[in-house]
XYZ file of N, CA, C and O in Angstrom:
340
model
N 0.834 -1.190 0.000
C 0.000 0.000 0.000
C 0.876 1.250 0.000
O 1.858 1.298 0.713
N 0.487 2.256 -0.779
C 1.269 3.493 -0.826
C 1.246 4.243 0.512
O 0.295 4.136 1.285
N 2.307 5.005 0.744
C 2.433 5.781 1.973
C 2.729 7.232 1.624
O 3.286 7.526 0.570
N 2.358 8.125 2.544
C 2.577 9.550 2.350
C 2.898 10.184 3.692
O 2.247 9.871 4.692
N 3.890 11.057 3.715
C 4.225 11.785 4.938
C 3.390 13.057 4.984
O 3.263 13.759 3.978
N 2.821 13.328 6.167
C 2.029 14.536 6.369
C 2.437 15.180 7.692
O 3.135 14.559 8.503
N 1.969 16.394 7.899
C 2.192 17.088 9.164
C 0.808 17.437 9.715
O 0.020 18.101 9.032
N 0.500 16.979 10.909
C -0.807 17.225 11.525
C -0.669 18.254 12.636
O 0.269 18.203 13.425
N -1.601 19.193 12.681
C -1.608 20.238 13.706
C -2.938 20.144 14.464
O -3.962 20.598 13.964
N -2.922 19.552 15.650
C -4.163 19.412 16.426
C -4.562 20.715 17.113
O -3.832 21.705 17.079
N -5.734 20.699 17.725
C -6.281 21.823 18.505
C -6.439 23.082 17.656
O -6.196 24.191 18.120
N -6.868 22.920 16.427
C -7.094 24.045 15.535
C -8.532 24.530 15.682
O -9.379 23.827 16.230
N -8.822 25.713 15.153
C -10.204 26.195 15.230
C -11.077 25.604 14.130
O -12.294 25.702 14.189
N -10.470 24.992 13.099
C -11.242 24.281 12.074
C -10.340 23.274 11.375
O -9.113 23.379 11.424
N -10.955 22.306 10.717
C -10.200 21.335 9.929
C -9.886 21.959 8.571
O -10.773 22.510 7.924
N -8.626 21.888 8.167
C -8.251 22.377 6.839
C -6.940 21.727 6.422
O -6.229 21.153 7.238
N -6.643 21.849 5.139
C -5.430 21.237 4.593
C -4.750 22.238 3.660
O -5.426 22.944 2.913
N -3.435 22.314 3.742
C -2.633 23.135 2.825
C -1.459 22.291 2.341
O -1.061 21.339 2.999
N -0.921 22.678 1.201
C 0.270 22.008 0.690
C 1.428 22.984 0.838
O 1.391 24.096 0.310
N 2.441 22.581 1.584
C 3.579 23.448 1.830
C 4.516 23.442 0.621
O 4.388 22.591 -0.266
N 5.447 24.386 0.597
C 6.369 24.519 -0.535
C 7.179 23.251 -0.798
O 7.513 22.944 -1.933
N 7.471 22.488 0.268
C 8.254 21.260 0.101
C 7.398 20.078 -0.358
O 7.876 18.959 -0.455
N 6.106 20.332 -0.619
C 5.213 19.285 -1.109
C 4.508 18.486 -0.034
O 3.656 17.657 -0.333
N 4.845 18.732 1.229
C 4.203 18.020 2.339
C 2.852 18.664 2.625
O 2.722 19.889 2.621
N 1.850 17.835 2.869
C 0.538 18.350 3.240
C 0.505 18.605 4.734
O 0.913 17.759 5.530
N 0.010 19.780 5.109
C -0.150 20.146 6.514
C -1.652 20.182 6.769
O -2.393 20.864 6.047
N -2.071 19.430 7.784
C -3.495 19.272 8.036
C -3.811 19.718 9.456
O -3.260 19.184 10.413
N -4.681 20.708 9.560
C -5.131 21.192 10.862
C -6.374 20.406 11.261
O -7.276 20.203 10.452
N -6.403 19.978 12.519
C -7.502 19.177 13.062
C -8.019 19.860 14.322
O -7.243 20.324 15.152
N -9.344 19.896 14.486
C -9.945 20.567 15.641
C -9.668 19.851 16.961
O -9.493 20.491 17.981
N -9.627 18.553 16.949
C -9.483 17.786 18.196
C -8.126 17.997 18.849
O -7.128 18.231 18.175
N -8.130 17.870 20.167
C -6.886 17.960 20.942
C -6.126 16.638 20.846
O -6.731 15.582 20.642
N -4.806 16.688 21.027
C -3.998 15.468 20.925
C -4.002 14.661 22.217
O -2.974 14.434 22.838
N -5.174 14.238 22.642
C -5.265 13.439 23.861
C -6.135 12.219 23.594
O -7.147 12.303 22.913
N -5.706 11.101 24.108
C -6.428 9.826 23.966
C -6.742 9.508 22.501
O -7.814 9.033 22.168
N -5.817 9.819 21.613
C -5.927 9.533 20.167
C -7.079 10.263 19.478
O -7.430 9.923 18.351
N -7.657 11.274 20.123
C -8.773 11.994 19.503
C -8.368 12.666 18.203
O -9.098 12.605 17.206
N -7.208 13.328 18.197
C -6.770 14.021 16.979
C -6.473 13.024 15.859
O -6.815 13.279 14.701
N -5.868 11.891 16.176
C -5.594 10.879 15.144
C -6.886 10.338 14.557
O -6.996 10.167 13.340
N -7.879 10.086 15.399
C -9.163 9.571 14.910
C -9.849 10.600 14.027
O -10.405 10.274 12.982
N -9.811 11.875 14.466
C -10.434 12.915 13.649
C -9.677 13.102 12.336
O -10.289 13.327 11.293
N -8.361 12.989 12.361
C -7.565 13.073 11.132
C -8.004 11.987 10.148
O -8.224 12.259 8.964
N -8.155 10.774 10.634
C -8.594 9.673 9.769
C -9.985 9.943 9.196
O -10.223 9.738 8.006
N -10.908 10.419 10.034
C -12.267 10.716 9.567
C -12.267 11.853 8.549
O -12.949 11.787 7.529
N -11.488 12.892 8.825
C -11.429 14.048 7.929
C -10.861 13.653 6.566
O -11.427 14.011 5.532
N -9.771 12.896 6.562
C -9.179 12.494 5.286
C -10.106 11.563 4.505
O -10.192 11.650 3.282
N -10.820 10.693 5.202
C -11.782 9.830 4.503
C -12.917 10.669 3.921
O -13.365 10.435 2.800
N -13.361 11.683 4.676
C -14.444 12.544 4.203
C -14.048 13.289 2.932
O -14.821 13.357 1.981
N -12.829 13.849 2.896
C -12.459 14.666 1.741
C -11.931 13.860 0.559
O -11.964 14.338 -0.560
N -11.451 12.632 0.800
C -10.909 11.831 -0.303
C -11.792 10.642 -0.667
O -11.682 10.110 -1.761
N -12.620 10.202 0.273
C -13.418 9.000 0.055
C -12.626 7.722 0.282
O -13.118 6.624 0.051
N -11.377 7.859 0.748
C -10.479 6.722 0.933
C -10.121 6.585 2.413
O -9.648 7.543 3.018
N -10.325 5.401 3.016
C -9.884 5.217 4.402
C -8.358 5.229 4.483
O -7.683 4.727 3.575
N -7.831 5.816 5.544
C -6.384 5.845 5.731
C -6.026 5.203 7.060
O -6.851 5.113 7.963
N -4.778 4.784 7.135
C -4.242 4.220 8.370
C -2.976 4.992 8.703
O -2.153 5.258 7.813
N -2.827 5.390 9.959
C -1.607 6.064 10.388
C -0.606 4.969 10.745
O -0.843 4.181 11.648
N 0.509 4.925 10.009
C 1.478 3.849 10.221
C 2.656 4.270 11.083
O 3.358 3.417 11.616
N 2.897 5.577 11.204
C 3.935 6.050 12.125
C 3.613 7.479 12.532
O 2.926 8.207 11.823
N 4.108 7.863 13.704
C 3.890 9.213 14.204
C 2.637 9.371 15.017
O 2.068 10.457 15.070
N 2.185 8.306 15.664
C 0.945 8.382 16.439
C 0.987 9.454 17.526
O -0.046 10.022 17.867
N 2.165 9.740 18.053
C 2.277 10.761 19.100
C 3.079 11.973 18.618
O 3.535 12.768 19.424
N 3.227 12.123 17.318
C 4.005 13.209 16.726
C 3.143 13.951 15.717
O 2.172 13.403 15.194
N 3.510 15.184 15.414
C 2.783 15.882 14.353
C 3.259 15.426 12.975
O 2.560 15.612 11.990
N 4.431 14.817 12.902
C 4.929 14.243 11.651
C 4.450 12.799 11.567
O 4.835 11.966 12.375
N 3.600 12.533 10.593
C 2.974 11.220 10.485
C 3.204 10.621 9.099
O 3.426 11.336 8.134
N 3.096 9.315 9.046
C 3.059 8.605 7.774
C 1.709 7.919 7.704
O 1.302 7.241 8.653
N 1.005 8.135 6.593
C -0.298 7.499 6.415
C -0.225 6.523 5.252
O 0.607 6.655 4.352
N -1.100 5.537 5.295
C -1.159 4.489 4.284
C -2.591 4.438 3.752
O -3.538 4.626 4.507
N -2.735 4.159 2.460
C -4.061 4.147 1.826
C -4.056 3.146 0.689
O -2.999 2.791 0.160
N -5.246 2.698 0.309
C -5.376 1.638 -0.695
C -5.832 2.216 -2.038
O -6.912 1.884 -2.543
N -5.008 3.107 -2.577
C -5.255 3.709 -3.893
C -3.889 4.187 -4.387
O -2.970 4.378 -3.584
N -3.749 4.404 -5.678
C -2.478 4.895 -6.203
C -2.143 6.242 -5.568
O -3.020 7.090 -5.396
N -0.871 6.429 -5.243
C -0.438 7.656 -4.563
C -0.839 8.917 -5.338
O -1.313 9.885 -4.754
N -0.679 8.912 -6.649
C -1.008 10.084 -7.458
C -2.491 10.432 -7.348
O -2.857 11.604 -7.286
N -3.348 9.417 -7.340
C -4.793 9.655 -7.230
C -5.145 10.203 -5.853
O -5.978 11.095 -5.721
N -4.519 9.664 -4.806
C -4.772 10.144 -3.454
C -4.327 11.599 -3.309
O -5.055 12.438 -2.780
N -3.150 11.909 -3.816
C -2.636 13.285 -3.740
C -3.551 14.228 -4.518
O -3.836 15.336 -4.068
N -4.037 13.796 -5.661
C -4.953 14.633 -6.447
C -6.218 14.940 -5.642
O -6.721 16.074 -5.653
N -6.732 13.954 -4.909
C -7.911 14.164 -4.083
C -7.614 15.143 -2.957
O -8.446 15.984 -2.617
N -6.422 15.037 -2.352
C -6.039 15.990 -1.311
C -5.951 17.397 -1.891
O -6.433 18.359 -1.283
N -5.319 17.518 -3.058
C -5.131 18.836 -3.666
C -6.447 19.515 -4.010
O -6.528 20.740 -4.006
N -7.491 18.738 -4.281
C -8.805 19.310 -4.554
C -9.354 20.049 -3.329
O -10.222 20.899 -3.462
N -8.851 19.710 -2.146
C -9.365 20.280 -0.895
C -8.415 21.255 -0.227
O -8.669 21.712 0.877
N -7.298 21.573 -0.881
C -6.323 22.505 -0.319
C -6.953 23.894 -0.252
O -7.609 24.348 -1.182
N -6.753 24.547 0.881
C -7.288 25.906 1.086
C -6.245 26.931 0.732
O -5.096 26.784 0.954
């Protein structure tokens, strides 16, 4: 399964996604980083905007995460880019 590195920012005032100059997606999540709430909301948010379930494979307690998904990487990135603010 393809993997992608992202940067998650919990405790935001709204969920949103931007693509940084280095190509990494930065995703703001409303939930606080306690008891995996932010990770769960990140998974729900990404599924909502892409239609693809994701799994966090590394970085469960870090803002730097690696996610895994069951679609071609280019297609997944295209879906993310459609939602960039």
